[in-house]
Amino acid sequence: MLEVRDLHVYYGGIHALHGISLRVPDGQIVALLGANGAGKSTTLRTIAGIVKPSEGDVLLDGESLIGLRSFEVVRRGIAMVPEGRRVFTNLTVLENLRLGAYARRDSNQVIQRDLQEIFNLFPRLEERKKQSAGTLSGGEQQMLALGRALMSKPRILMIDEPSLGLAPVLAQDVFEKLKELNQAGQTILLIEQNARAAMSIANYAYILETGNIVLEGPAAELAQQDEVRKSYLGVH
Amino acid sequence: MTLSLFFQHLANGISLGSLYALIAIGYTMVYGILRLINFAHGDIVMLGSYIAFYGVVMFFLPWWVSFPLAILLTGVVGIIIERTAYKPLREVPRINLFTSAVAVSFLLENLGLVIFGARPKGFHRPPVMDTVLYIGGAAVVSYTPIIILTALVLFGGLMFVVHRTKVGMAMRALSKDIETTGLMGVNTDQVITFSFALGSALAAAGGILWAIKFPQIQPLMGVMPGLKAFIAAVLGGIGDITGALIGGFLLGIAEIMLVAFMPNLAGYRDAFAYSILILLLLFRPTGIMGEMEPEKV
Ligand SMILES: Nc1ncnc2c1ncn2[C@@H]1O[C@H](COP(=O)(O)OP(=O)(O)OP(=O)(O)O)[C@@H](O)[C@H]1O
Ligand SMILES: [Mg+2]
């Protein structure tokens, strides 16, 4: 289980996270929702070791990850799909995926098998594996970013706004894949602005407002609450 | 001009170009990864040739031990410089990093003056590199083909590392996006250090070959090749390794041909190189291989 305790983050003078706490139990999809600038990406980036918190703790199975650099956090089993996908456009699709497995000590055979699994999940990537990642469409790049993160065989997969910039149909596709992955046992921490889609696949959800968690609960219950329906699901 | 004379000039241009290319690679790799013009890179060239020189005259090593050893040791010096002068400054404004590079350059040059002395030293060409060969009627001294072949072997090795190995893949990823490369489980500091070592080692090889071609070394000898190689790197599209090779060869050949065909312009040889730089910056600022990509913000 991944646990965040009382996390405070400052960017210079800006207090971006005001002591947030959350838990991501094994095997679940946990959604972190909120408006622009609420601090969602900051939370993920802090867990990933990119941003250093001023206070608080991040624990993976009770062991603190604070102070680890981002490559060490990945090696502990937490992978992240960053906001805006950020695939390596100067590498081929295959190289992007292999880079995802960079830190693994497994034999080439095992990695080859996992690659095939990714290709089964995203057949488009296999068709384009020799192509430069820069030539992929936005949706394909999102698949690649997801596949790349999965290649590290993460215990916990963190995804920052997978639906960003995707047509609704494609976004729906991505959510289906996430659900599929979760059913196969993948633990997921999901950030989304599209709260409706996220709640439809999540077990549990947290709602972040200007650096504070203002609401939390099982996703199905949360989706019934009036405030949530008004502010986040666009129901009036 | 006879054909054989033309080929002699061409060989000369290619060998000079391969030296520029060897040095240009270090500029371009460091720029590609850190967006830093490593001002001290030319002085690394000097250091490489001095270490090779002292290996032979002071430690009586055979050249085939001393030269590779000098390349290795210069690579280590590259690591030390990166760790002490550049790495601590990675989070501060880039101008500080650049200033630090200028400081390292002056430091190396002045250390050179103090330790090696200002007086030029004669670099002994190994005898195998100093025999006259007749190739198709043209007379060349053996160092010319040896320089070209050595450079080609090193380029081949470099291309292998960059395009066929795991660390090479990480280097290419790093040049695009350091933060995301870290998210792939890559120890980015290690890869950056490795790039410095590689660039410095190639510069040392360039310095040794330079000293074989122009067998006199002195503490400021790296300045001019450094500047020319920098021009070559910009010419090819800074940040792009293939571009650095192309830029190096083009500049070397162009310089020699200018002097060969217009001997009365020989004095303008260096001015010519700088004119190329200025024209390039005006008309194609991204160089030959550079992508026309807006600067990342
Ligand atoms: N590098 C930074 N430097 C300064 N302030 C930052 C930085 N990154 C984020 N912030 C600020 O921190 C706050 C939280 O930003 P964050 O990116 O975490 O929001 P978010 O919830 O991910 O928003 P979005 O949905 O738009 O991606 C914002 O006020 C933002 O302006
Ligand atoms: Mg965000």
Coordinates of C-alpha atoms and ligand atoms in Angstrom, one line a residue:
Chain A
M1 CA 0.0 0.0 0.0
L2 CA 1.1 3.5 -0.8
E3 CA 0.4 6.1 1.9
V4 CA 0.8 9.8 1.9
R5 CA 0.8 11.5 5.3
D6 CA 0.4 15.2 5.9
L7 CA 2.3 16.4 2.9
H8 CA 3.3 20.0 2.6
V9 CA 4.9 21.4 -0.6
Y10 CA 6.2 24.9 -1.3
Y11 CA 7.3 26.3 -4.7
G12 CA 9.3 29.2 -3.4
G13 CA 6.7 31.2 -1.6
I14 CA 3.7 29.4 -3.0
H15 CA 2.2 26.8 -0.6
A16 CA 1.0 24.3 -3.1
L17 CA 0.1 21.4 -0.8
H18 CA -1.3 22.1 2.7
G19 CA -0.8 18.8 4.4
I20 CA -2.6 16.2 2.4
S21 CA -3.0 12.6 3.3
L22 CA -4.2 9.7 1.2
R23 CA -3.9 5.9 0.8
V24 CA -3.7 3.7 -2.2
P25 CA -4.5 0.1 -1.1
D26 CA -3.2 -2.7 -3.3
G27 CA -5.4 -3.8 -6.1
Q28 CA -7.5 -0.6 -6.2
I29 CA -7.9 2.4 -8.4
V30 CA -7.8 5.5 -6.4
A31 CA -8.7 8.8 -8.1
L32 CA -7.4 12.2 -7.2
L33 CA -9.7 14.9 -8.6
G34 CA -9.7 18.6 -8.6
A35 CA -9.7 21.8 -10.6
N36 CA -6.7 23.4 -12.4
G37 CA -4.0 24.3 -10.0
A38 CA -5.5 22.3 -7.1
G39 CA -2.2 20.5 -6.6
K40 CA -2.8 17.2 -8.2
S41 CA 0.3 17.0 -10.3
T42 CA 2.3 18.3 -7.4
T43 CA 1.1 15.4 -5.3
L44 CA 2.2 12.8 -7.9
R45 CA 5.5 14.6 -8.6
T46 CA 6.2 14.6 -4.9
I47 CA 5.5 10.9 -4.6
A48 CA 7.7 10.3 -7.6
G49 CA 10.6 12.1 -6.0
I50 CA 10.8 15.0 -8.4
V51 CA 9.5 17.6 -5.9
K52 CA 10.8 17.6 -2.3
P53 CA 8.2 18.2 0.4
S54 CA 8.9 20.5 3.3
E55 CA 6.9 18.3 5.7
G56 CA 5.1 15.0 5.7
D57 CA 5.9 11.5 4.5
V58 CA 5.3 9.1 1.6
L59 CA 5.3 5.4 2.6
L60 CA 5.4 2.3 0.4
D61 CA 4.4 -0.6 2.6
G62 CA 5.5 1.4 5.6
E63 CA 8.9 2.4 4.2
S64 CA 9.5 6.0 3.7
L65 CA 10.4 7.2 0.1
I66 CA 11.3 10.7 1.2
G67 CA 14.7 11.7 0.1
L68 CA 14.9 9.2 -2.7
R69 CA 15.6 10.5 -6.2
S70 CA 13.1 9.8 -8.9
F71 CA 15.0 6.9 -10.5
E72 CA 15.1 5.2 -7.0
V73 CA 11.4 5.6 -6.5
V74 CA 10.8 3.9 -9.9
R75 CA 13.1 1.1 -8.8
R76 CA 11.0 0.7 -5.6
G77 CA 8.0 0.0 -7.8
I78 CA 6.2 3.3 -8.4
A79 CA 5.9 4.3 -12.1
M80 CA 4.4 7.6 -13.3
V81 CA 2.8 8.6 -16.6
P82 CA 3.5 12.3 -16.5
E83 CA 1.1 15.1 -17.4
G84 CA 1.3 15.7 -21.2
R85 CA 2.6 12.2 -21.8
R86 CA 6.2 13.3 -22.5
V87 CA 7.2 10.4 -24.7
F88 CA 10.7 10.7 -26.1
T89 CA 9.9 11.9 -29.6
N90 CA 13.5 11.4 -30.7
L91 CA 13.4 7.7 -29.9
T92 CA 11.4 4.9 -31.6
V93 CA 8.3 3.5 -30.1
L94 CA 10.2 0.3 -29.2
E95 CA 13.0 2.3 -27.6
N96 CA 10.5 4.3 -25.5
L97 CA 9.1 1.0 -24.2
R98 CA 12.6 -0.5 -23.6
L99 CA 13.6 2.6 -21.7
G100 CA 10.6 2.0 -19.4
A101 CA 12.3 -1.3 -18.5
Y102 CA 15.7 0.4 -18.0
A103 CA 16.1 -0.4 -14.3
R104 CA 15.0 -4.0 -14.4
R105 CA 17.4 -6.7 -13.9
D106 CA 15.3 -9.3 -15.8
S107 CA 16.7 -11.2 -18.7
N108 CA 16.0 -10.1 -22.2
Q109 CA 13.6 -12.9 -22.7
V110 CA 11.4 -11.8 -19.8
I111 CA 11.4 -8.3 -21.1
Q112 CA 10.6 -9.4 -24.5
R113 CA 7.6 -11.3 -23.1
D114 CA 6.4 -8.2 -21.3
L115 CA 6.9 -6.1 -24.5
Q116 CA 4.6 -8.6 -26.2
E117 CA 2.0 -8.1 -23.5
I118 CA 2.1 -4.4 -24.0
F119 CA 1.7 -4.9 -27.7
N120 CA -1.3 -7.2 -27.1
L121 CA -2.8 -4.4 -25.0
F122 CA -2.0 -1.7 -27.5
P123 CA -1.8 -3.3 -31.0
R124 CA -1.3 0.1 -32.5
L125 CA 2.1 0.4 -30.8
E126 CA 3.3 -2.9 -32.3
E127 CA 2.4 -1.7 -35.8
R128 CA 4.4 1.4 -35.2
K129 CA 7.2 0.1 -33.1
K130 CA 10.0 1.1 -35.6
Q131 CA 8.5 4.6 -36.0
S132 CA 9.8 7.6 -34.1
A133 CA 7.4 8.4 -31.2
G134 CA 7.1 11.9 -32.5
T135 CA 5.1 10.7 -35.4
L136 CA 2.4 9.2 -33.2
S137 CA -1.0 10.9 -32.7
G138 CA -1.9 12.2 -29.3
G139 CA -3.9 9.2 -28.4
E140 CA -1.2 6.8 -29.5
Q141 CA 1.4 8.8 -27.5
Q142 CA -0.8 8.4 -24.4
M143 CA -0.9 4.6 -25.1
L144 CA 2.9 4.7 -25.4
A145 CA 3.4 6.7 -22.2
L146 CA 1.2 4.1 -20.4
G147 CA 3.0 1.2 -22.0
R148 CA 6.3 2.7 -21.1
A149 CA 5.4 3.1 -17.5
L150 CA 4.0 -0.5 -17.4
M151 CA 7.3 -1.8 -18.8
S152 CA 8.9 -1.1 -15.4
K153 CA 6.4 -3.7 -13.9
P154 CA 5.3 -1.2 -11.3
R155 CA 3.5 -2.2 -8.1
I156 CA 1.8 1.2 -8.3
L157 CA 1.0 3.0 -11.5
M158 CA 0.4 6.8 -11.2
I159 CA -1.2 8.5 -14.1
D160 CA -1.6 12.3 -14.5
E161 CA -4.6 13.3 -16.6
P162 CA -4.6 10.5 -19.3
S163 CA -7.6 12.1 -21.0
L164 CA -6.0 15.5 -21.5
G165 CA -6.3 16.6 -25.1
L166 CA -8.0 13.4 -26.3
A167 CA -11.3 13.1 -28.1
P168 CA -14.0 11.7 -25.8
V169 CA -14.0 8.3 -27.6
L170 CA -10.2 8.0 -27.2
A171 CA -10.4 9.0 -23.6
Q172 CA -13.0 6.4 -23.1
D173 CA -10.6 3.9 -24.6
V174 CA -7.9 4.8 -22.1
F175 CA -10.2 4.4 -19.2
E176 CA -11.3 1.0 -20.5
K177 CA -7.6 0.0 -20.6
L178 CA -7.0 1.2 -17.1
K179 CA -10.0 -0.8 -15.9
E180 CA -8.6 -3.9 -17.7
L181 CA -5.2 -3.4 -16.1
N182 CA -6.8 -3.1 -12.7
Q183 CA -8.8 -6.2 -13.2
A184 CA -5.5 -8.0 -13.9
G185 CA -4.3 -6.7 -10.5
Q186 CA -2.6 -3.4 -11.2
T187 CA -2.9 -0.8 -8.5
I188 CA -3.5 2.7 -9.9
L189 CA -3.4 6.2 -8.6
L190 CA -5.3 8.3 -11.2
I191 CA -5.5 12.0 -11.6
E192 CA -8.2 13.4 -13.7
Q193 CA -10.2 16.5 -14.5
N194 CA -12.8 14.4 -16.1
A195 CA -14.2 13.4 -12.8
R196 CA -17.1 11.5 -14.2
A197 CA -15.0 9.1 -16.2
A198 CA -12.5 8.7 -13.3
M199 CA -15.2 8.0 -10.7
S200 CA -16.7 5.4 -13.0
I201 CA -13.6 3.2 -12.8
A202 CA -12.3 4.2 -9.3
N203 CA -12.8 2.4 -6.1
Y204 CA -12.1 5.4 -3.9
A205 CA -11.7 9.1 -4.7
Y206 CA -10.2 12.2 -3.1
I207 CA -11.1 15.7 -4.0
L208 CA -8.4 18.3 -3.8
E209 CA -9.0 22.1 -3.6
T210 CA -6.2 24.5 -3.5
G211 CA -3.8 22.2 -1.8
N212 CA -6.3 20.6 0.7
I213 CA -8.3 17.4 0.5
V214 CA -11.9 18.6 0.9
L215 CA -13.8 15.4 0.3
E216 CA -13.0 11.7 0.1
G217 CA -14.9 8.4 0.0
P218 CA -15.8 5.4 -2.1
A219 CA -16.2 6.7 -5.6
A220 CA -19.7 5.4 -6.0
E221 CA -20.9 7.2 -2.9
L222 CA -19.0 10.4 -3.7
A223 CA -20.6 10.6 -7.1
Q224 CA -24.0 10.8 -5.4
Q225 CA -23.2 13.8 -3.2
D226 CA -24.7 17.1 -4.3
E227 CA -21.6 19.2 -3.9
V228 CA -19.6 16.8 -6.0
R229 CA -22.3 16.5 -8.6
K230 CA -22.5 20.3 -8.9
S231 CA -18.8 21.2 -8.8
Y232 CA -17.2 18.3 -10.5
L233 CA -19.7 16.4 -12.5
G234 CA -21.4 19.4 -14.1
V235 CA -24.9 18.4 -12.9
H236 CA -27.1 21.3 -11.8
Chain B
M1 CA 46.6 21.7 -59.9
T2 CA 47.3 18.1 -60.7
L3 CA 44.9 15.4 -59.6
S4 CA 47.4 13.9 -57.2
L5 CA 48.0 17.2 -55.6
F6 CA 44.2 17.7 -55.3
F7 CA 44.0 14.3 -53.5
Q8 CA 46.8 15.3 -51.2
H9 CA 44.9 18.4 -50.2
L10 CA 41.7 16.5 -49.8
A11 CA 43.4 13.9 -47.5
N12 CA 44.8 16.8 -45.6
G13 CA 41.4 18.4 -45.3
I14 CA 39.7 15.2 -44.2
S15 CA 42.4 14.6 -41.5
L16 CA 42.0 18.1 -40.2
G17 CA 38.2 17.7 -40.4
S18 CA 38.3 14.5 -38.5
L19 CA 40.1 16.3 -35.7
Y20 CA 37.5 19.0 -35.6
A21 CA 34.9 16.3 -35.6
L22 CA 36.4 14.4 -32.7
I23 CA 36.5 17.6 -30.6
A24 CA 33.1 18.8 -31.8
I25 CA 31.4 15.7 -30.5
G26 CA 32.1 16.7 -26.9
Y27 CA 30.7 20.1 -27.4
T28 CA 27.6 18.8 -29.0
M29 CA 26.9 16.0 -26.4
V30 CA 27.2 18.3 -23.5
Y31 CA 25.1 20.9 -25.2
G32 CA 22.5 18.4 -26.1
I33 CA 22.2 17.2 -22.5
L34 CA 22.8 20.3 -20.4
R35 CA 22.3 23.1 -22.9
L36 CA 25.8 24.2 -21.8
I37 CA 28.5 25.4 -24.1
N38 CA 31.4 23.8 -22.4
F39 CA 34.0 26.5 -22.8
A40 CA 36.7 24.4 -21.3
H41 CA 36.4 21.7 -23.9
G42 CA 39.3 23.0 -26.0
D43 CA 41.6 22.9 -22.9
I44 CA 40.7 19.3 -22.4
V45 CA 42.2 18.8 -25.9
M46 CA 45.4 20.3 -24.6
L47 CA 45.4 18.3 -21.5
G48 CA 45.1 15.0 -23.5
S49 CA 48.1 15.8 -25.6
Y50 CA 50.2 16.8 -22.6
I51 CA 49.4 13.6 -20.7
A52 CA 50.3 11.6 -23.8
F53 CA 53.5 13.5 -24.1
Y54 CA 54.6 13.1 -20.5
G55 CA 53.7 9.4 -20.6
V56 CA 56.3 8.9 -23.3
V57 CA 59.1 11.4 -22.2
M58 CA 58.8 11.2 -18.4
F59 CA 57.4 7.7 -17.7
F60 CA 59.1 6.1 -20.8
L61 CA 55.9 4.3 -21.8
P62 CA 55.7 3.1 -25.4
W63 CA 53.3 5.4 -27.3
W64 CA 50.8 2.6 -27.7
V65 CA 50.4 2.5 -24.0
S66 CA 50.8 6.2 -23.3
F67 CA 48.2 7.4 -25.9
P68 CA 45.3 5.2 -24.8
L69 CA 46.2 5.8 -21.2
A70 CA 46.1 9.6 -21.8
I71 CA 42.7 9.2 -23.4
L72 CA 41.5 7.3 -20.3
L73 CA 42.9 9.7 -17.8
T74 CA 41.5 12.7 -19.7
G75 CA 38.1 11.1 -19.5
V76 CA 38.6 10.9 -15.7
V77 CA 39.5 14.6 -15.6
G78 CA 36.3 15.2 -17.5
I79 CA 34.4 13.4 -14.8
I80 CA 36.1 15.4 -12.1
I81 CA 35.4 18.7 -13.8
E82 CA 31.7 17.8 -14.3
R83 CA 31.3 16.7 -10.7
T84 CA 33.0 19.7 -9.1
A85 CA 32.3 22.6 -11.5
Y86 CA 29.1 21.8 -13.3
K87 CA 26.9 19.4 -11.3
P88 CA 26.5 21.6 -8.3
L89 CA 25.2 24.4 -10.6
R90 CA 22.6 22.5 -12.4
E91 CA 19.7 24.1 -10.6
V92 CA 20.8 27.7 -10.8
P93 CA 20.4 30.0 -13.8
R94 CA 22.4 28.8 -16.8
I95 CA 24.6 31.9 -17.0
N96 CA 26.3 30.7 -13.8
L97 CA 27.0 27.3 -15.4
F98 CA 28.5 29.1 -18.4
T99 CA 30.6 31.3 -16.2
S100 CA 31.9 28.3 -14.4
A101 CA 32.9 26.7 -17.7
V102 CA 34.8 29.9 -18.6
A103 CA 36.5 29.7 -15.2
V104 CA 37.5 26.1 -15.7
S105 CA 39.0 27.0 -19.1
F106 CA 41.2 29.7 -17.6
L107 CA 42.1 27.4 -14.7
L108 CA 43.3 24.7 -17.0
E109 CA 45.2 27.1 -19.2
N110 CA 46.9 28.7 -16.3
L111 CA 47.6 25.4 -14.6
G112 CA 49.1 24.4 -17.9
L113 CA 51.3 27.4 -18.0
V114 CA 52.5 26.9 -14.5
I115 CA 52.9 23.1 -14.5
F116 CA 53.9 22.4 -18.1
G117 CA 55.6 25.8 -18.8
A118 CA 54.8 28.3 -21.5
R119 CA 57.5 27.2 -23.9
P120 CA 56.2 24.9 -26.7
K121 CA 57.4 21.3 -26.5
G122 CA 58.2 19.1 -29.4
F123 CA 55.8 16.1 -29.7
H124 CA 57.5 13.0 -30.9
R125 CA 55.7 11.3 -33.7
P126 CA 56.0 7.6 -33.4
P127 CA 58.1 6.4 -36.3
V128 CA 55.2 4.4 -37.9
M129 CA 53.3 7.6 -38.2
D130 CA 56.2 9.4 -39.8
T131 CA 56.9 7.4 -42.9
V132 CA 56.2 8.5 -46.4
L133 CA 53.7 6.5 -48.3
Y134 CA 53.0 6.6 -52.0
I135 CA 49.3 6.1 -52.7
G136 CA 48.4 6.2 -56.3
G137 CA 51.3 8.4 -57.2
A138 CA 50.6 10.9 -54.4
A139 CA 53.0 11.1 -51.5
V140 CA 51.4 11.2 -48.0
V141 CA 53.0 10.9 -44.7
S142 CA 51.6 7.9 -42.8
Y143 CA 50.1 10.0 -40.0
T144 CA 47.4 11.4 -42.3
P145 CA 45.7 8.1 -43.1
I146 CA 46.3 7.0 -39.5
I147 CA 44.6 10.1 -38.2
I148 CA 41.6 9.5 -40.5
L149 CA 41.4 5.8 -39.7
T150 CA 41.6 6.3 -36.0
A151 CA 39.0 9.0 -36.1
L152 CA 36.7 6.7 -38.1
V153 CA 37.1 3.8 -35.7
L154 CA 36.3 6.1 -32.8
F155 CA 33.2 7.5 -34.6
G156 CA 32.1 4.0 -35.3
G157 CA 32.5 3.1 -31.6
L158 CA 30.7 6.2 -30.5
M159 CA 27.8 5.5 -32.9
F160 CA 27.6 2.0 -31.5
V161 CA 27.4 3.3 -28.0
V162 CA 24.8 6.0 -28.7
H163 CA 22.5 3.9 -30.9
R164 CA 23.0 0.3 -29.9
T165 CA 23.5 0.3 -26.1
K166 CA 21.3 0.9 -23.1
V167 CA 23.3 3.8 -21.8
G168 CA 23.3 5.3 -25.3
M169 CA 19.5 5.1 -25.4
A170 CA 19.5 6.8 -22.0
M171 CA 21.8 9.6 -23.4
R172 CA 19.5 10.2 -26.3
A173 CA 16.4 10.3 -24.0
L174 CA 18.2 12.6 -21.6
S175 CA 18.9 15.1 -24.3
K176 CA 15.2 15.4 -24.9
D177 CA 13.9 15.4 -21.3
I178 CA 16.0 14.9 -18.2
E179 CA 13.1 14.7 -15.7
T180 CA 11.2 12.1 -17.6
T181 CA 14.3 10.1 -18.2
G182 CA 14.6 9.9 -14.4
L183 CA 11.1 8.6 -14.3
M184 CA 12.3 5.7 -16.4
G185 CA 14.6 4.5 -13.6
V186 CA 17.7 6.0 -15.2
N187 CA 20.2 7.5 -12.8
T188 CA 20.5 10.7 -14.9
D189 CA 23.5 12.0 -13.0
Q190 CA 25.5 8.9 -13.9
V191 CA 24.6 9.2 -17.5
I192 CA 25.5 12.9 -17.6
T193 CA 28.9 12.1 -16.1
F194 CA 29.4 9.3 -18.5
S195 CA 28.7 11.7 -21.4
F196 CA 31.3 14.1 -20.1
A197 CA 33.8 11.2 -19.8
L198 CA 33.1 10.1 -23.3
G199 CA 33.3 13.7 -24.7
S200 CA 36.6 14.4 -22.9
A201 CA 38.1 11.1 -24.0
L202 CA 37.3 11.8 -27.6
A203 CA 38.7 15.4 -27.2
A204 CA 41.9 13.8 -25.8
A205 CA 42.1 11.6 -28.8
G206 CA 41.7 14.6 -30.9
G207 CA 44.4 16.4 -29.0
I208 CA 46.9 13.6 -29.4
L209 CA 46.2 13.3 -33.1
W210 CA 46.4 17.1 -33.4
A211 CA 49.9 16.9 -31.8
I212 CA 50.8 14.2 -34.2
K213 CA 49.7 16.4 -37.1
F214 CA 51.2 19.6 -35.8
P215 CA 53.9 18.2 -33.5
Q216 CA 54.3 21.1 -31.1
I217 CA 52.3 21.4 -27.9
Q218 CA 51.8 24.4 -25.6
P219 CA 49.3 25.3 -22.9
L220 CA 47.1 27.4 -25.1
M221 CA 47.1 25.0 -28.1
G222 CA 43.5 23.9 -27.3
V223 CA 42.0 27.3 -27.9
M224 CA 41.9 27.5 -31.6
P225 CA 40.9 23.8 -32.3
G226 CA 38.3 24.3 -29.6
L227 CA 36.8 27.3 -31.3
K228 CA 36.9 25.7 -34.7
A229 CA 35.3 22.5 -33.3
F230 CA 32.7 24.6 -31.7
I231 CA 32.0 26.2 -35.1
A232 CA 31.8 22.8 -36.6
A233 CA 29.3 21.7 -34.0
V234 CA 27.1 24.7 -34.7
L235 CA 27.5 24.2 -38.4
G236 CA 26.3 20.6 -38.1
G237 CA 23.5 21.6 -35.7
I238 CA 24.6 21.7 -32.1
G239 CA 23.2 18.9 -30.0
D240 CA 23.3 16.4 -32.9
I241 CA 26.2 14.0 -33.0
T242 CA 26.0 13.2 -36.7
G243 CA 25.8 16.9 -37.3
A244 CA 29.1 17.4 -35.4
L245 CA 30.8 14.9 -37.6
I246 CA 29.5 16.4 -40.8
G247 CA 30.3 19.9 -39.6
G248 CA 33.8 18.9 -38.6
F249 CA 34.6 17.4 -42.0
L250 CA 33.1 20.2 -43.9
L251 CA 35.0 22.8 -42.0
G252 CA 38.3 21.0 -42.3
I253 CA 38.0 20.3 -46.0
A254 CA 36.7 23.9 -46.7
E255 CA 39.6 25.4 -44.8
I256 CA 42.3 23.4 -46.6
M257 CA 40.7 23.9 -50.0
L258 CA 40.5 27.6 -49.5
V259 CA 44.2 27.8 -48.9
A260 CA 45.0 25.3 -51.7
F261 CA 43.0 27.1 -54.4
M262 CA 43.5 30.7 -53.2
P263 CA 46.9 30.7 -51.6
N264 CA 46.9 34.5 -51.4
L265 CA 43.9 34.1 -49.0
A266 CA 45.8 31.7 -46.7
G267 CA 46.0 34.4 -44.0
Y268 CA 42.3 34.6 -43.9
R269 CA 41.9 30.9 -43.1
D270 CA 40.6 31.5 -39.5
A271 CA 38.5 34.5 -40.6
F272 CA 36.9 32.3 -43.1
A273 CA 35.8 29.8 -40.4
Y274 CA 34.3 32.6 -38.4
S275 CA 32.6 34.0 -41.5
I276 CA 31.0 30.7 -42.0
L277 CA 29.7 30.8 -38.4
I278 CA 28.2 34.3 -38.8
L279 CA 26.6 33.4 -42.1
L280 CA 25.2 30.3 -40.6
L281 CA 23.8 32.1 -37.6
L282 CA 22.1 34.5 -40.0
F283 CA 20.6 32.0 -42.4
R284 CA 20.3 28.7 -40.7
P285 CA 20.7 29.1 -37.0
T286 CA 19.9 25.5 -36.3
G287 CA 22.7 24.1 -38.5
I288 CA 22.7 21.4 -41.0
M289 CA 21.1 18.6 -38.9
G290 CA 19.3 20.8 -36.4
E291 CA 15.6 20.6 -36.2
M292 CA 13.7 23.8 -36.5
E293 CA 12.2 23.4 -33.1
P294 CA 11.2 26.2 -30.9
E295 CA 13.3 26.4 -27.7
K296 CA 11.8 24.5 -24.8
V297 CA 10.3 26.7 -22.2
Ligands
LIG1 N1 7.2 24.5 -10.8 C1 6.4 25.4 -10.2 N2 6.8 26.5 -9.7 C2 5.9 27.4 -9.1 N3 4.6 27.1 -8.9 C3 4.2 25.9 -9.3 C4 5.0 25.0 -10.0 N4 4.3 23.9 -10.3 C5 3.1 24.1 -9.9 N5 3.0 25.3 -9.2 C6 1.8 25.9 -8.6 O1 1.3 25.0 -7.6 C7 -0.1 24.9 -7.7 C8 -0.5 23.4 -7.9 O2 -0.1 23.1 -9.3 P1 -0.3 21.6 -9.9 O3 0.4 21.6 -11.1 O4 0.0 20.6 -8.9 O5 -1.9 21.7 -10.2 P2 -2.8 20.6 -10.9 O6 -3.9 20.2 -9.9 O7 -2.0 19.5 -11.4 O8 -3.4 21.5 -12.0 P3 -3.8 21.1 -13.5 O9 -5.1 20.4 -13.5 O10 -3.9 22.4 -14.2 O11 -2.7 20.2 -14.1 C9 -0.5 25.8 -8.7 O12 -0.9 27.0 -8.1 C10 0.7 26.1 -9.6 O13 0.7 27.4 -10.1
MG2 MG -1.6 18.9 -13.3

